[in-house]
Coordinates of C-alpha atoms in Angstrom, one line a residue:
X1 CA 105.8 121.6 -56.5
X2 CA 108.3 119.0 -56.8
X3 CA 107.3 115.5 -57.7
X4 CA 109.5 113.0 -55.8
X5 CA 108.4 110.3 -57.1
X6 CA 108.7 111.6 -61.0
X7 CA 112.0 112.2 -60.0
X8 CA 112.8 109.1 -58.4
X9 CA 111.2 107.1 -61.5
X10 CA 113.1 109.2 -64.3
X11 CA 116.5 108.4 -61.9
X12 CA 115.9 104.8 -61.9
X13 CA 116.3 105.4 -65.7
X14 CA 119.8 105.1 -67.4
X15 CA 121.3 104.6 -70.8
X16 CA 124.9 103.5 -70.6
X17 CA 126.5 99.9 -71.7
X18 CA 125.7 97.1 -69.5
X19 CA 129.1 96.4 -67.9
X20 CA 129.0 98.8 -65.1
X21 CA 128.5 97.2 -62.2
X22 CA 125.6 98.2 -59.5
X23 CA 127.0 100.2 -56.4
X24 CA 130.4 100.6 -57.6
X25 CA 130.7 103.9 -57.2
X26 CA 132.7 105.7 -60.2
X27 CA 135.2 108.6 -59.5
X28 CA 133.9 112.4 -59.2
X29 CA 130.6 111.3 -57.6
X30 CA 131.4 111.8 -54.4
X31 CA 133.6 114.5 -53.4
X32 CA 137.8 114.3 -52.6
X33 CA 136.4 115.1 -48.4
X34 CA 134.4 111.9 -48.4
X35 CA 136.7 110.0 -50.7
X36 CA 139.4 110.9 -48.0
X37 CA 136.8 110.1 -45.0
X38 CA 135.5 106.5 -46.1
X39 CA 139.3 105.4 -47.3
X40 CA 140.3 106.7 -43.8
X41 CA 137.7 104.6 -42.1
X42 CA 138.1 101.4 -44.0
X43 CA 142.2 101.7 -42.3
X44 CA 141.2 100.2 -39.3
X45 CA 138.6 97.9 -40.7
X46 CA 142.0 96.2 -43.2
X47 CA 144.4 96.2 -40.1
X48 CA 141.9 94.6 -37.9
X49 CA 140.9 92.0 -40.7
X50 CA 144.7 91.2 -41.8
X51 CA 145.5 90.8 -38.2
X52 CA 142.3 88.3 -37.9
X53 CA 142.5 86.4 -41.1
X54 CA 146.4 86.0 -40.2
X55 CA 145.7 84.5 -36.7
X56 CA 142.8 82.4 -37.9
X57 CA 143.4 80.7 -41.5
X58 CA 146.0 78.5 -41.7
X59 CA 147.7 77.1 -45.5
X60 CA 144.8 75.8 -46.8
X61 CA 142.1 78.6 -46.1
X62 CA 144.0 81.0 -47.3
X63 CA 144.5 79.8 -50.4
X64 CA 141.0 78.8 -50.0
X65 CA 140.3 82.7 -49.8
X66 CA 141.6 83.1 -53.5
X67 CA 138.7 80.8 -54.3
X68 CA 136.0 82.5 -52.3
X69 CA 137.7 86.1 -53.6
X70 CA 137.2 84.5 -57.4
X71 CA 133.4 83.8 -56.4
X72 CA 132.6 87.6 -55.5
X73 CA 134.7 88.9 -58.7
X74 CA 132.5 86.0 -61.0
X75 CA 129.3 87.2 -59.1
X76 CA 129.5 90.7 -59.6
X77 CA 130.0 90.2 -63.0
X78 CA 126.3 88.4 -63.9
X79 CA 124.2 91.7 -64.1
X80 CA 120.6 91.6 -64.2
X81 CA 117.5 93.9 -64.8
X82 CA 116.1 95.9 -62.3
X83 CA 112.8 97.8 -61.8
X84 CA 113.0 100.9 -63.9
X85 CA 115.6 99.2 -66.6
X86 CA 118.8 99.8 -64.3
X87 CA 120.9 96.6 -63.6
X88 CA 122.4 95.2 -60.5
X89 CA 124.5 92.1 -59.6
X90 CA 125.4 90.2 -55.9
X91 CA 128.6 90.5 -54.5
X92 CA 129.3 87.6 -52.8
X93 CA 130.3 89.2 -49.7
X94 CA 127.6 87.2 -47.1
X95 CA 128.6 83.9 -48.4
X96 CA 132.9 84.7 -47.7
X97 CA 131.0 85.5 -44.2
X98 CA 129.7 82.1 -43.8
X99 CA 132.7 80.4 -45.5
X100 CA 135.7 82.0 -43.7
X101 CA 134.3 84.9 -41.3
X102 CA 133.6 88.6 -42.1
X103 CA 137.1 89.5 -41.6
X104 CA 137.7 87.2 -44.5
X105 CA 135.3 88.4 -46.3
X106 CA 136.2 91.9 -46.0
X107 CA 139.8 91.4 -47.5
X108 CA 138.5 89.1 -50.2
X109 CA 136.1 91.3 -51.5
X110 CA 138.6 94.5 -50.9
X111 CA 140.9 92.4 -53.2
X112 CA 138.6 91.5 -55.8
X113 CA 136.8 95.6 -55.7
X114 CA 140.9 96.6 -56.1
X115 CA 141.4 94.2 -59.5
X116 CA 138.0 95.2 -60.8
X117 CA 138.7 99.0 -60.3
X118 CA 142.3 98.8 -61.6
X119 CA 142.1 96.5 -64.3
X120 CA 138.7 96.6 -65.5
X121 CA 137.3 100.1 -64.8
X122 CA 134.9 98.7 -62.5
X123 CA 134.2 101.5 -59.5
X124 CA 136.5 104.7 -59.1
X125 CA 140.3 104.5 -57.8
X126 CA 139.4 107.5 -55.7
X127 CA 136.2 106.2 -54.0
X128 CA 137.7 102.5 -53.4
X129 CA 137.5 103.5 -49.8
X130 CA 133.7 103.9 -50.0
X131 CA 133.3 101.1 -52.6
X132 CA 134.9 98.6 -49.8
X133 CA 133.4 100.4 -46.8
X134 CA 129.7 99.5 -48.4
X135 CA 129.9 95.5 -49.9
X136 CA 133.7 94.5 -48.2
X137 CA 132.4 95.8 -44.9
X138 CA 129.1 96.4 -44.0
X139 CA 128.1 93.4 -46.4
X140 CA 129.6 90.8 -44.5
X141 CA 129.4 91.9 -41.4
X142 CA 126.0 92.4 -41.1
X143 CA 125.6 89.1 -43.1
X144 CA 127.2 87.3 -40.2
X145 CA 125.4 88.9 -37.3
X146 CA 122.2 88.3 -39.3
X147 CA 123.4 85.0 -40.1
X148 CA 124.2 83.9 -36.4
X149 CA 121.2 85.5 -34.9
X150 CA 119.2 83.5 -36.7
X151 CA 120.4 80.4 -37.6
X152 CA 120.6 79.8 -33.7
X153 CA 117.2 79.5 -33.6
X154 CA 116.6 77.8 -36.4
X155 CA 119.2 75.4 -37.2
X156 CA 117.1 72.6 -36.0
X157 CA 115.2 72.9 -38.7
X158 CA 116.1 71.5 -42.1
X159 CA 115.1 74.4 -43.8
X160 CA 116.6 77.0 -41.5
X161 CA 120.2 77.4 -42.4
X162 CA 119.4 77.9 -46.3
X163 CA 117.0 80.7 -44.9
X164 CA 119.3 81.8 -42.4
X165 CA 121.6 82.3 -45.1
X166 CA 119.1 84.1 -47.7
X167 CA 117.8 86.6 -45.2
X168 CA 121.3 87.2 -44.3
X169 CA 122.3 87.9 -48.2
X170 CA 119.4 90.0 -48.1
X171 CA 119.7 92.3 -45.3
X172 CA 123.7 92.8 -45.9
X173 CA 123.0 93.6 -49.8
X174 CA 120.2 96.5 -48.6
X175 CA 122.4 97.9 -46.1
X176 CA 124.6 98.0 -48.3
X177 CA 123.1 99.8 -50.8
X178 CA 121.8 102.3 -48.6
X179 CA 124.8 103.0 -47.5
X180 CA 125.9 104.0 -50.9
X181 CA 122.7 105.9 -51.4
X182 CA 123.4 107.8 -48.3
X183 CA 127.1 108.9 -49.7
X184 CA 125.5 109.8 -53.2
X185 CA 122.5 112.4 -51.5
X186 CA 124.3 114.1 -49.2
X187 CA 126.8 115.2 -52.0
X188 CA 124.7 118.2 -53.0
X189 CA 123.6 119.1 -49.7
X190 CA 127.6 119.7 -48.8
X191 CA 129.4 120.6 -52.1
X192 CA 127.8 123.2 -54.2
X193 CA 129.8 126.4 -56.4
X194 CA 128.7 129.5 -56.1
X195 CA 125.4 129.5 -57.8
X196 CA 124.3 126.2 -56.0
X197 CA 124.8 123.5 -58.4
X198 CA 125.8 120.2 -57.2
X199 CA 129.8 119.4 -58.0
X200 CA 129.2 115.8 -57.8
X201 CA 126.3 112.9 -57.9
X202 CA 123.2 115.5 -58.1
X203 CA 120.4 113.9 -56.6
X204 CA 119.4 114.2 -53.0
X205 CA 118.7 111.9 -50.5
X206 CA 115.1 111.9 -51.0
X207 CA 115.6 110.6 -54.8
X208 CA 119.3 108.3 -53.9
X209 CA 118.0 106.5 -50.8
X210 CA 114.6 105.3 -52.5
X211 CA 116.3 104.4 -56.2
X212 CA 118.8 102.6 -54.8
X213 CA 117.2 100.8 -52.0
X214 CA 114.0 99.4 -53.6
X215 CA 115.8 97.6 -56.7
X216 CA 118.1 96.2 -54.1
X217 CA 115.2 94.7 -51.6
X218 CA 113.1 93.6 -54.6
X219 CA 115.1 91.9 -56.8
X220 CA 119.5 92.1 -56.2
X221 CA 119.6 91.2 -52.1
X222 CA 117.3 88.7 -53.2
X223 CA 119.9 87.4 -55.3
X224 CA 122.7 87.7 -53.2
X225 CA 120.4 85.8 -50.4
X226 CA 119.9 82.9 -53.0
X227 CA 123.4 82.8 -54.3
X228 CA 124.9 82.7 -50.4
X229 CA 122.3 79.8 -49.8
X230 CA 123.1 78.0 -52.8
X231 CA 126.8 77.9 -52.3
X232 CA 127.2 77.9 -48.8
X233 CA 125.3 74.6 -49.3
X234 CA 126.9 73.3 -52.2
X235 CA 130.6 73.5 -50.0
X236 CA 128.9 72.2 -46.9
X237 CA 127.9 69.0 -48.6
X238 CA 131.3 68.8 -50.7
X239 CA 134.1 70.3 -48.1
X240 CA 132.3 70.6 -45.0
X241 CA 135.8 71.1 -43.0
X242 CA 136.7 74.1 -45.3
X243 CA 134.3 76.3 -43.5
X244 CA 135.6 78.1 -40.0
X245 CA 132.8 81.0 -40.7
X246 CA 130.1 81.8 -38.0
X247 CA 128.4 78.2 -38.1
X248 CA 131.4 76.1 -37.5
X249 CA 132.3 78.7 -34.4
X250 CA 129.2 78.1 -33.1
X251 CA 129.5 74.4 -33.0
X252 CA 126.6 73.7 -35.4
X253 CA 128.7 72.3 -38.3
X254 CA 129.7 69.5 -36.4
X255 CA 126.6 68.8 -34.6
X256 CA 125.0 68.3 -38.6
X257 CA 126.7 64.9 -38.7
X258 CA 127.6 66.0 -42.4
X259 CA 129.5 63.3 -44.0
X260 CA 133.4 64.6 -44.3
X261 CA 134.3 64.7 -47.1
X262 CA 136.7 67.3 -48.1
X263 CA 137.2 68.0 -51.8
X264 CA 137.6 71.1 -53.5
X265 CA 137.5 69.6 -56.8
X266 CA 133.2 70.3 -57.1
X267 CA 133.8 73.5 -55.8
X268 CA 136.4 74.4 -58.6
X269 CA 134.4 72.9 -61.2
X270 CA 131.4 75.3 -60.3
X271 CA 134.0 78.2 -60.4
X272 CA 134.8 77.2 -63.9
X273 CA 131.0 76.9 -64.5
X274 CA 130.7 80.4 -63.7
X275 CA 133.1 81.5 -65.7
X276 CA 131.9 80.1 -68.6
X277 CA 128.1 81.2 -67.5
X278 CA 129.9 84.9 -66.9
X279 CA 127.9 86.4 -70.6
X280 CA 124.8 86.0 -69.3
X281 CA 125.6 88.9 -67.7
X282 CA 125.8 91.0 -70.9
X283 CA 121.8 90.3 -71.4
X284 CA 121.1 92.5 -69.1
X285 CA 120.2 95.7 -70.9
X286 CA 120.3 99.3 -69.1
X287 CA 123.1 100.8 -66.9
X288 CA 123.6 100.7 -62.8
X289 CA 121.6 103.9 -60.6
X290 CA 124.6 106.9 -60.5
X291 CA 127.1 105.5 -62.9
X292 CA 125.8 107.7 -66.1
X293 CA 129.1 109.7 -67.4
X294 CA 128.5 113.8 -67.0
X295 CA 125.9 113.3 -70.5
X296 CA 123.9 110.8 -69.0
X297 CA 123.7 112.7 -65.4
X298 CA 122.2 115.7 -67.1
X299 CA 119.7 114.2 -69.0
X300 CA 118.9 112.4 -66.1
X301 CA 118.8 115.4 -64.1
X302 CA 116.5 117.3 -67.4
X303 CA 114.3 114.0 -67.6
X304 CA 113.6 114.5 -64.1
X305 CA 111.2 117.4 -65.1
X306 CA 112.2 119.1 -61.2
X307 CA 113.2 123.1 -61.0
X308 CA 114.9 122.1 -58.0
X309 CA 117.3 120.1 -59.3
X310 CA 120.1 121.0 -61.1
X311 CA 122.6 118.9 -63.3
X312 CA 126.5 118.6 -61.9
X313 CA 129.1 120.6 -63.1
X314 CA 131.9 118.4 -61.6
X315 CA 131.6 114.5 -63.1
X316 CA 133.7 115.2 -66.0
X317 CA 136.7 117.0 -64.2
X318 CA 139.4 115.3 -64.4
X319 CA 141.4 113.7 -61.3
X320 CA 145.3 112.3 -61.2
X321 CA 143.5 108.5 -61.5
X322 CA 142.7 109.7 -65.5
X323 CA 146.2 109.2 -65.4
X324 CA 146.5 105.7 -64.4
X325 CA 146.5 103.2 -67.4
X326 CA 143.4 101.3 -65.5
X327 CA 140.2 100.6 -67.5
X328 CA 138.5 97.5 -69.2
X329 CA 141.1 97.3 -72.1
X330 CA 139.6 94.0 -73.6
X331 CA 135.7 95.8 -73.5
X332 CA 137.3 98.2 -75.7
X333 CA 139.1 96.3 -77.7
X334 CA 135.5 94.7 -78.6
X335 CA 133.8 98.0 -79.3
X336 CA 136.8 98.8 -81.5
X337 CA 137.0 95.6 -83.4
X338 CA 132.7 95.7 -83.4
X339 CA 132.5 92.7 -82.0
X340 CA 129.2 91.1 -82.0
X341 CA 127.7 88.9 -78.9
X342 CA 129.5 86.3 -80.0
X343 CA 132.8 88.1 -79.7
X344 CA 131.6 90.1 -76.3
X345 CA 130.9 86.9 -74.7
X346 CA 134.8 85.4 -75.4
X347 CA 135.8 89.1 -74.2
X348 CA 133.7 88.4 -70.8
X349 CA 134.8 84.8 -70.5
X350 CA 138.5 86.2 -70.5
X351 CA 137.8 89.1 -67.8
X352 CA 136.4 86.1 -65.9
X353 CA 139.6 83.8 -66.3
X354 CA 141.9 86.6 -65.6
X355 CA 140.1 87.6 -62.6
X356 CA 140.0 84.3 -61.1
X357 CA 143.2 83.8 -61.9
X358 CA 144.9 86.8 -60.3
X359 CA 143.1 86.3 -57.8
X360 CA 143.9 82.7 -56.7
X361 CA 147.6 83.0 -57.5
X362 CA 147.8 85.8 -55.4
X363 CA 146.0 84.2 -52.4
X364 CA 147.9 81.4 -53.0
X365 CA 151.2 82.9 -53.2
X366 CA 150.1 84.8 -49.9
X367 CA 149.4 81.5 -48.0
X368 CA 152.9 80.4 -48.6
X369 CA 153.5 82.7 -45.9
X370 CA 150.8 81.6 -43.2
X371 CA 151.3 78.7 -40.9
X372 CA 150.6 75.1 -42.7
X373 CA 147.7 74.1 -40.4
X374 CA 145.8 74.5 -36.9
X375 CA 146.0 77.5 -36.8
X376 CA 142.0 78.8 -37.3
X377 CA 140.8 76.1 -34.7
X378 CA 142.1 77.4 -32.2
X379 CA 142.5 81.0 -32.5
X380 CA 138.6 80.9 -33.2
X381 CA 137.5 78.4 -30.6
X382 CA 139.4 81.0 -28.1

């Protein structure tokens, strides 16, 4: 008789180095079909957004997007433990839906998923479609409903935008995840050789949906909850008139009587904070839920103790993005050299300075080409 929730415990289980990064899915765990079918969806969702963020952030937000795009590449990067010794991280999707909008978001944390995947190894170059389709769009999205729907009714309150914006975090985050869950378990009911072994992620929906979901509800959407309420609130009191995201469209910023004040300066000193905070992330022991190599999947699958499952025979075939020269070159360089934590941490801090800094030239570089002001008032007052 299968034991589900044996199965689900001994999944939760992993043994790979801590960099990899919670719910970036790697290639060859999904199949080419729904590599093919999330990339194709996410095409309307990038047109729509580019369109949007082009009509609606004038100079100064866009460049302020490199910022908020430098936020989501620094949070994903602080991994911490989760029940059953996997590690997760926020994404920082809900709070570029407050800031800017969740058409913002959704091209700032496409962006940032591109860089991690390309230069860091972070996520698979063939599943980047389903990577964005989970945490650059149904993240913020359904962050900014959430957020809206509630903070209507409780923006009175002192308290209720800061919960407004953690339940928000929350619910985006879980969604999220179980999207990702649902793209890993239906992989073996739809792509199986001959003799009925999986060809990509081997677990079912019944072990993906619960081992991905319940570290996300207890202990990661918590954190991306706290992390949009913290910051959000840390802008609103520094550059209150930076923000054109769902509160200032609904009239509520202004009606605050915040002070205005407009200086980005606190806000670029906490990026630099995080930057230099980014190694804490390396104390997280234990790898992310269905980003084992081939090995670690079938020892998963043997740990498992379940007749009825059966390890993959596809993770470690090789694809035309082997090819690429992509991967986290300076995360090798310290296993080569034998770095100690000393030595990882410097490696981290410079992943962290190089993201942020691609990132905010190139936002920066693409606002030269945007209109130099007024144009987000009005396009989101219409």
């Amino acid at each position: 008789m299968r034991n589900t929730g044996k199965v689900i415990q001994t999944a939760l289980r992993s043994r790979a180095d801590n960099r990899e990064a919670y719910m970036h899915i790697p290639d060859n765990y999904l199949s080419p079909q729904t590599d093919v079918v999330m990339a194709v969806a996410m095409v309307p969702v990038w047109v729509h957004c580019i369109k949007k963020v082009r009509a609606t952030l004038d100079r100064e937000h866009m460049a302020f997007l490199g910022i908020c795009a430098a936020f989501s590449f620094l949070l994903m990067m602080f991994n911490v433990p989760l029940p059953g010794g996997t590690t997760g991280h926020a994404v920082g999707g809900a709070l570029i839906a407050l800031l800017l909008g969740p058409e913002a978001a959704a091209i700032a944390v496409s962006v940032a998923l591109a860089l991690q995947a390309l230069l860091f190894g972070d996520g698979g170059v063939l599943s980047f479609g389903a990577n964005c389709f989970n945490m650059a769009f149904v993240l913020p999205f359904v962050a900014a409903i959430v957020f809206g729907a509630l903070n209507s009714r409780l923006h009175d309150k002192s308290w209720g935008t800061s919960v407004s914006a953690v339940v928000s975090g929350w619910v985006g985050l879980c969604l999220a995840a179980l999207c990702a869950a649902i793209e890993f378990g239906i992989q073996p009911m739809l792509f199986t050789n001959v003799s009925g072994a999986p060809l990509y992620c081997p677990f079912p929906l019944s072990v993906a949906i619960p081992a991905m979901l319940i570290p996300h509800m207890l202990v990661a959407g918590v954190i991306e909850g706290v992390a949009t309420a913290a910051i959000y609130g840390f802008i609103k009191k520094t550059a209150p008139s930076i923000i054109v995201g769902p509160e200032a469209v609904d009239g509520q910023l202004a009606a605050d009587g915040t002070a205005k004040k407009n200086s980005l300066i606190p806000t670029l000193i906490l990026v630099a904070v995080l930057v230099l905070a980014t190694p804490l992330g390396l104390l997280a022991t234990g790898d992310a839920w269905g980003e084992w190599d081939a090995e670690g999947a079938a020892t998963a699958v043997q740990e498992a103790g379940d007749d009825s499952l059966q390890a993959s025979v596809g993770l470690d075939a090789p694809t035309f993005a082997d090819a690429l020269p992509t991967g986290d070159y300076l995360q090798v360089y310290s296993e080569e050299q034998g770095l100690g934590f000393a030595g990882q941490a410097a490696m981290y801090i410079l992943s962290g300075v190089i993201g942020v800094a691609v990132l905010t030239i190139a936002f920066r570089l693409v606002s030269l080409t945007v209109k130099e002001s007024g144009a987000h008032g009005n396009s989101r007052a219409a």
